[in-house]
Amino acid sequence: MRASAVALVLLLGCAATGCAETHAATDPRPATDPRSATHPRTAAQLLDSANRTMKALRSVTITAETVATGGGRVYSGRRTTDLRTRCAYKASFRSGSELEQIRMGGTDYIHGNDMYFEMWGRETIPAMRQKPWLKSSVSAARGADDLAVCTWPFTSFGKPTKGARTELNGRPVIPVEVRDKAGESPFARQPGTYTFYVATEGVPYLLEIGYKGPYNRTTTVFSDFDKPLAIRPPATADTLDLSTVRASG
């Protein structure tokens, strides 16, 4: 159950591509265009426009929280990323595991609490707890490590339905709902209902995704669009390079 819940929570398994597009190309007809009144965009057009806009970003912050349908928080996480190869990530899990991660190119820097290392997906050695950070190759990551990727699957799927214009935290949005009955979503294998909230003024950012499934409910919020990234590796003195030590279990 834990592995499937984490896979759903982190919404992993699909890389975002096509990042060479610009905002001008992705938003040829913003919501304020007078043509929108006479030729309103369909749900599919709204979602496609939002996904193209998000793919073209140079940076974004993604905050997510998952709550079990029976009650209790399963996961919370915050990721600031260039949607390519650099990101900083913090997460906590229902198990009590806590993780902080910095990914730069092909290298991960990992900091976790005691519970995190109890659930670590690889072999451990005592020296791993003597330094605040571990340095590891991205290629060495295992599923149980619960590490995040820097990409995001901004892509359309299923048959979207457009809702009535409303507000989300004071910002005008149009909700676009997709019911996934067959597990075709790039986010998770479980069926469920996704609601995509698309900004209706200015650039058509995707502001939030709400997911309701048989086991969990997840809210994913996007913010800090194209803000400068200040992601740096930890100090060398605070880092243990796992490639220089031998795991002993």
mmCIF file of C-alpha atoms in Angstrom:
data_model
loop_
_atom_site.group_PDB
_atom_site.id
_atom_site.type_symbol
_atom_site.label_atom_id
_atom_site.label_comp_id
_atom_site.label_asym_id
_atom_site.label_seq_id
_atom_site.Cartn_x
_atom_site.Cartn_y
_atom_site.Cartn_z
ATOM 1 C CA MET A 1 0.000 0.000 0.000
ATOM 2 C CA ARG A 2 2.797 2.404 0.854
ATOM 3 C CA ALA A 3 4.520 2.106 -2.524
ATOM 4 C CA SER A 4 1.316 2.685 -4.495
ATOM 5 C CA ALA A 5 0.279 5.583 -2.281
ATOM 6 C CA VAL A 6 3.635 7.276 -2.707
ATOM 7 C CA ALA A 7 3.497 6.769 -6.476
ATOM 8 C CA LEU A 8 0.111 8.467 -6.549
ATOM 9 C CA VAL A 9 1.120 11.181 -4.139
ATOM 10 C CA LEU A 10 4.244 12.213 -6.005
ATOM 11 C CA LEU A 11 2.528 11.938 -9.385
ATOM 12 C CA LEU A 12 5.598 10.395 -10.934
ATOM 13 C CA GLY A 13 6.188 8.253 -13.996
ATOM 14 C CA CYS A 14 6.026 10.770 -16.856
ATOM 15 C CA ALA A 15 8.576 13.387 -17.919
ATOM 16 C CA ALA A 16 7.601 16.834 -19.185
ATOM 17 C CA THR A 17 9.055 17.616 -22.624
ATOM 18 C CA GLY A 18 8.759 20.280 -25.313
ATOM 19 C CA CYS A 19 10.237 23.012 -23.111
ATOM 20 C CA ALA A 20 11.481 25.169 -25.954
ATOM 21 C CA GLU A 21 8.120 26.902 -26.412
ATOM 22 C CA THR A 22 7.596 30.498 -25.287
ATOM 23 C CA HIS A 23 4.695 32.150 -23.515
ATOM 24 C CA ALA A 24 3.821 34.111 -26.624
ATOM 25 C CA ALA A 25 3.471 30.896 -28.557
ATOM 26 C CA THR A 26 1.535 29.076 -25.855
ATOM 27 C CA ASP A 27 -1.031 31.784 -25.181
ATOM 28 C CA PRO A 28 -2.104 33.188 -28.565
ATOM 29 C CA ARG A 29 -5.550 34.027 -27.261
ATOM 30 C CA PRO A 30 -5.633 34.987 -23.566
ATOM 31 C CA ALA A 31 -8.917 35.020 -21.688
ATOM 32 C CA THR A 32 -9.161 38.805 -22.028
ATOM 33 C CA ASP A 33 -9.226 38.560 -25.833
ATOM 34 C CA PRO A 34 -12.638 39.864 -27.020
ATOM 35 C CA ARG A 35 -12.930 36.884 -29.350
ATOM 36 C CA SER A 36 -13.352 34.679 -26.257
ATOM 37 C CA ALA A 37 -16.848 36.065 -25.739
ATOM 38 C CA THR A 38 -18.086 34.986 -29.159
ATOM 39 C CA HIS A 39 -15.898 31.912 -29.614
ATOM 40 C CA PRO A 40 -15.280 30.483 -26.140
ATOM 41 C CA ARG A 41 -12.582 27.885 -25.879
ATOM 42 C CA THR A 42 -13.543 24.280 -25.280
ATOM 43 C CA ALA A 43 -12.428 22.336 -22.235
ATOM 44 C CA ALA A 44 -9.784 20.561 -24.307
ATOM 45 C CA GLN A 45 -8.464 23.854 -25.695
ATOM 46 C CA LEU A 46 -8.264 25.373 -22.212
ATOM 47 C CA LEU A 47 -6.370 22.411 -20.832
ATOM 48 C CA ASP A 48 -4.035 22.159 -23.820
ATOM 49 C CA SER A 49 -3.243 25.877 -23.579
ATOM 50 C CA ALA A 50 -2.505 25.616 -19.864
ATOM 51 C CA ASN A 51 -0.262 22.593 -20.345
ATOM 52 C CA ARG A 52 1.715 24.284 -23.120
ATOM 53 C CA THR A 53 2.139 27.369 -20.945
ATOM 54 C CA MET A 54 3.376 25.324 -17.999
ATOM 55 C CA LYS A 55 5.832 23.346 -20.126
ATOM 56 C CA ALA A 56 7.406 26.601 -21.276
ATOM 57 C CA LEU A 57 8.139 27.806 -17.735
ATOM 58 C CA ARG A 58 11.709 28.229 -16.593
ATOM 59 C CA SER A 59 10.781 27.618 -12.959
ATOM 60 C CA VAL A 60 7.770 26.816 -10.792
ATOM 61 C CA THR A 61 6.971 25.765 -7.233
ATOM 62 C CA ILE A 62 4.751 22.695 -6.809
ATOM 63 C CA THR A 63 3.100 22.096 -3.434
ATOM 64 C CA ALA A 64 1.073 18.945 -2.846
ATOM 65 C CA GLU A 65 -0.854 17.369 -0.008
ATOM 66 C CA THR A 66 -2.588 14.004 0.062
ATOM 67 C CA VAL A 67 -5.236 12.999 2.599
ATOM 68 C CA ALA A 68 -6.654 9.488 2.918
ATOM 69 C CA THR A 69 -10.377 9.153 2.250
ATOM 70 C CA GLY A 70 -10.728 7.666 5.725
ATOM 71 C CA GLY A 71 -8.934 10.619 7.278
ATOM 72 C CA GLY A 72 -5.350 11.501 8.066
ATOM 73 C CA ARG A 73 -2.603 13.087 6.026
ATOM 74 C CA VAL A 74 -0.655 10.679 3.855
ATOM 75 C CA TYR A 75 1.874 13.070 2.359
ATOM 76 C CA SER A 76 2.880 16.696 1.992
ATOM 77 C CA GLY A 77 5.627 18.048 -0.218
ATOM 78 C CA ARG A 78 7.033 21.176 -1.797
ATOM 79 C CA ARG A 79 9.220 21.214 -4.893
ATOM 80 C CA THR A 80 10.848 24.189 -6.598
ATOM 81 C CA THR A 81 12.103 23.210 -10.027
ATOM 82 C CA ASP A 82 13.295 24.359 -13.429
ATOM 83 C CA LEU A 83 11.221 21.443 -14.842
ATOM 84 C CA ARG A 84 14.389 19.968 -16.280
ATOM 85 C CA THR A 85 17.405 19.011 -14.170
ATOM 86 C CA ARG A 86 17.512 21.286 -11.102
ATOM 87 C CA CYS A 87 15.088 21.127 -8.190
ATOM 88 C CA ALA A 88 14.840 21.387 -4.411
ATOM 89 C CA TYR A 89 12.327 19.207 -2.581
ATOM 90 C CA LYS A 90 11.008 18.698 0.947
ATOM 91 C CA ALA A 91 8.482 16.061 1.929
ATOM 92 C CA SER A 92 6.932 14.319 4.916
ATOM 93 C CA PHE A 93 5.023 11.038 4.937
ATOM 94 C CA ARG A 94 2.419 9.398 7.150
ATOM 95 C CA SER A 95 5.072 6.960 8.348
ATOM 96 C CA GLY A 96 6.972 9.806 10.007
ATOM 97 C CA SER A 97 9.621 9.791 7.303
ATOM 98 C CA GLU A 98 10.956 13.220 6.341
ATOM 99 C CA LEU A 99 13.094 13.996 3.319
ATOM 100 C CA GLU A 100 14.975 16.954 1.923
ATOM 101 C CA GLN A 101 16.535 16.645 -1.519
ATOM 102 C CA ILE A 102 18.513 18.776 -3.934
ATOM 103 C CA ARG A 103 18.897 17.478 -7.485
ATOM 104 C CA MET A 104 21.424 19.111 -9.795
ATOM 105 C CA GLY A 105 21.927 17.448 -13.139
ATOM 106 C CA GLY A 106 22.954 13.851 -12.487
ATOM 107 C CA THR A 107 23.542 14.281 -8.755
ATOM 108 C CA ASP A 108 21.216 14.007 -5.766
ATOM 109 C CA TYR A 109 21.923 15.501 -2.353
ATOM 110 C CA ILE A 110 19.747 13.791 0.245
ATOM 111 C CA HIS A 111 18.944 14.603 3.866
ATOM 112 C CA GLY A 112 16.504 12.501 5.873
ATOM 113 C CA ASN A 113 15.449 11.821 9.444
ATOM 114 C CA ASP A 114 15.894 8.497 11.268
ATOM 115 C CA MET A 115 12.608 7.091 9.980
ATOM 116 C CA TYR A 116 13.616 7.961 6.432
ATOM 117 C CA PHE A 117 16.730 5.817 6.731
ATOM 118 C CA GLU A 118 14.720 2.993 8.277
ATOM 119 C CA MET A 119 12.755 2.956 5.019
ATOM 120 C CA TRP A 120 15.727 3.746 2.758
ATOM 121 C CA GLY A 121 15.584 1.785 -0.464
ATOM 122 C CA ARG A 122 19.277 0.901 -0.497
ATOM 123 C CA GLU A 123 21.823 -0.602 1.854
ATOM 124 C CA THR A 124 23.049 1.600 4.681
ATOM 125 C CA ILE A 125 26.241 2.074 6.661
ATOM 126 C CA PRO A 126 26.775 3.879 9.999
ATOM 127 C CA ALA A 127 28.704 6.678 8.298
ATOM 128 C CA MET A 128 25.534 7.736 6.466
ATOM 129 C CA ARG A 129 24.177 9.196 9.723
ATOM 130 C CA GLN A 130 27.327 11.116 10.543
ATOM 131 C CA LYS A 131 26.869 13.732 7.822
ATOM 132 C CA PRO A 132 23.771 15.896 7.256
ATOM 133 C CA TRP A 133 23.738 15.223 3.506
ATOM 134 C CA LEU A 134 24.386 12.266 1.237
ATOM 135 C CA LYS A 135 25.672 12.715 -2.301
ATOM 136 C CA SER A 136 24.485 10.110 -4.769
ATOM 137 C CA SER A 137 24.149 9.599 -8.499
ATOM 138 C CA VAL A 138 20.610 10.059 -9.818
ATOM 139 C CA SER A 139 21.008 6.722 -11.586
ATOM 140 C CA ALA A 140 21.392 4.999 -8.194
ATOM 141 C CA ALA A 141 17.974 6.118 -6.924
ATOM 142 C CA ARG A 142 15.504 3.421 -5.881
ATOM 143 C CA GLY A 143 11.731 3.645 -5.566
ATOM 144 C CA ALA A 144 11.774 3.356 -1.783
ATOM 145 C CA ASP A 145 14.107 6.364 -1.613
ATOM 146 C CA ASP A 146 11.021 8.501 -2.354
ATOM 147 C CA LEU A 147 13.120 10.967 -4.337
ATOM 148 C CA ALA A 148 11.441 13.491 -6.600
ATOM 149 C CA VAL A 149 12.138 14.159 -10.255
ATOM 150 C CA CYS A 150 12.472 17.726 -11.531
ATOM 151 C CA THR A 151 10.100 17.240 -14.467
ATOM 152 C CA TRP A 152 6.308 17.227 -14.442
ATOM 153 C CA PRO A 153 3.814 15.602 -16.867
ATOM 154 C CA PHE A 154 1.915 18.621 -18.138
ATOM 155 C CA THR A 155 -0.198 16.704 -20.608
ATOM 156 C CA SER A 156 -3.851 16.285 -21.496
ATOM 157 C CA PHE A 157 -5.703 12.986 -21.259
ATOM 158 C CA GLY A 158 -9.241 11.628 -21.203
ATOM 159 C CA LYS A 159 -12.359 13.597 -22.077
ATOM 160 C CA PRO A 160 -12.360 16.992 -20.318
ATOM 161 C CA THR A 161 -15.495 18.869 -19.251
ATOM 162 C CA LYS A 162 -15.492 22.621 -18.688
ATOM 163 C CA GLY A 163 -17.097 23.991 -15.548
ATOM 164 C CA ALA A 164 -18.474 27.453 -14.742
ATOM 165 C CA ARG A 165 -16.079 30.325 -14.181
ATOM 166 C CA THR A 166 -15.260 30.720 -10.487
ATOM 167 C CA GLU A 167 -12.513 31.966 -8.176
ATOM 168 C CA LEU A 168 -9.607 30.149 -6.587
ATOM 169 C CA ASN A 169 -7.925 32.053 -3.768
ATOM 170 C CA GLY A 170 -9.227 35.282 -5.260
ATOM 171 C CA ARG A 171 -8.113 34.530 -8.822
ATOM 172 C CA PRO A 172 -10.662 33.911 -11.595
ATOM 173 C CA VAL A 173 -10.389 30.391 -12.982
ATOM 174 C CA ILE A 174 -12.257 27.896 -15.106
ATOM 175 C CA PRO A 175 -12.278 24.342 -13.741
ATOM 176 C CA VAL A 176 -11.761 21.550 -16.257
ATOM 177 C CA GLU A 177 -12.773 18.102 -15.010
ATOM 178 C CA VAL A 178 -11.491 14.785 -16.304
ATOM 179 C CA ARG A 179 -12.932 11.498 -15.077
ATOM 180 C CA ASP A 180 -10.348 8.761 -15.413
ATOM 181 C CA LYS A 181 -12.090 5.388 -15.271
ATOM 182 C CA ALA A 182 -9.467 3.232 -16.939
ATOM 183 C CA GLY A 183 -6.253 4.504 -15.340
ATOM 184 C CA GLU A 184 -5.133 6.414 -18.440
ATOM 185 C CA SER A 185 -3.878 9.394 -16.454
ATOM 186 C CA PRO A 186 -0.096 9.973 -16.580
ATOM 187 C CA PHE A 187 -0.198 10.661 -12.840
ATOM 188 C CA ALA A 188 -1.378 7.358 -11.348
ATOM 189 C CA ARG A 189 -2.783 3.960 -12.212
ATOM 190 C CA GLN A 190 -5.815 4.277 -9.964
ATOM 191 C CA PRO A 191 -9.039 5.663 -11.451
ATOM 192 C CA GLY A 192 -10.388 8.932 -10.137
ATOM 193 C CA THR A 193 -11.544 12.442 -10.958
ATOM 194 C CA TYR A 194 -9.129 15.279 -11.705
ATOM 195 C CA THR A 195 -10.094 18.954 -11.656
ATOM 196 C CA PHE A 196 -7.671 21.331 -13.382
ATOM 197 C CA TYR A 197 -8.053 25.011 -12.457
ATOM 198 C CA VAL A 198 -6.929 27.245 -15.341
ATOM 199 C CA ALA A 199 -6.370 30.983 -14.877
ATOM 200 C CA THR A 200 -8.775 33.029 -17.019
ATOM 201 C CA GLU A 201 -6.986 36.389 -16.931
ATOM 202 C CA GLY A 202 -3.602 37.008 -18.504
ATOM 203 C CA VAL A 203 -1.380 33.993 -19.064
ATOM 204 C CA PRO A 204 -3.403 30.754 -18.781
ATOM 205 C CA TYR A 205 -1.419 29.181 -15.975
ATOM 206 C CA LEU A 206 -2.511 25.927 -14.428
ATOM 207 C CA LEU A 207 -2.998 27.000 -10.809
ATOM 208 C CA GLU A 208 -4.168 23.831 -9.132
ATOM 209 C CA ILE A 209 -5.058 20.178 -9.671
ATOM 210 C CA GLY A 210 -7.525 18.420 -7.412
ATOM 211 C CA TYR A 211 -7.651 14.622 -7.438
ATOM 212 C CA LYS A 212 -10.340 12.452 -5.834
ATOM 213 C CA GLY A 213 -9.808 8.710 -5.952
ATOM 214 C CA PRO A 214 -10.941 5.583 -4.126
ATOM 215 C CA TYR A 215 -8.212 5.837 -1.471
ATOM 216 C CA ASN A 216 -6.792 9.362 -1.469
ATOM 217 C CA ARG A 217 -7.492 12.977 -2.251
ATOM 218 C CA THR A 218 -4.611 15.115 -3.473
ATOM 219 C CA THR A 219 -4.388 18.874 -3.934
ATOM 220 C CA THR A 220 -1.476 20.119 -6.048
ATOM 221 C CA VAL A 221 -0.825 23.881 -6.254
ATOM 222 C CA PHE A 222 1.455 25.654 -8.758
ATOM 223 C CA SER A 223 3.000 29.047 -7.945
ATOM 224 C CA ASP A 224 6.101 31.242 -8.296
ATOM 225 C CA PHE A 225 6.019 31.082 -12.080
ATOM 226 C CA ASP A 226 9.399 31.886 -13.670
ATOM 227 C CA LYS A 227 10.918 33.197 -10.449
ATOM 228 C CA PRO A 228 14.735 32.958 -10.234
ATOM 229 C CA LEU A 229 16.009 29.698 -8.769
ATOM 230 C CA ALA A 230 18.496 29.788 -5.911
ATOM 231 C CA ILE A 231 19.384 26.102 -5.760
ATOM 232 C CA ARG A 232 22.901 25.217 -4.621
ATOM 233 C CA PRO A 233 24.559 22.048 -3.361
ATOM 234 C CA PRO A 234 25.257 21.732 0.367
ATOM 235 C CA ALA A 235 28.745 22.409 1.695
ATOM 236 C CA THR A 236 31.272 19.686 0.924
ATOM 237 C CA ALA A 237 32.123 19.396 4.617
ATOM 238 C CA ASP A 238 28.497 18.482 5.351
ATOM 239 C CA THR A 239 28.275 15.844 2.618
ATOM 240 C CA LEU A 240 29.082 12.149 2.430
ATOM 241 C CA ASP A 241 29.691 10.940 -1.123
ATOM 242 C CA LEU A 242 28.137 7.471 -1.310
ATOM 243 C CA SER A 243 30.306 6.575 -4.292
ATOM 244 C CA THR A 244 33.368 6.634 -1.996
ATOM 245 C CA VAL A 245 32.021 4.256 0.653
ATOM 246 C CA ARG A 246 31.064 0.608 0.686
ATOM 247 C CA ALA A 247 27.600 -0.358 1.815
ATOM 248 C CA SER A 248 27.419 -3.102 4.407
ATOM 249 C CA GLY A 249 23.675 -3.381 5.021
#
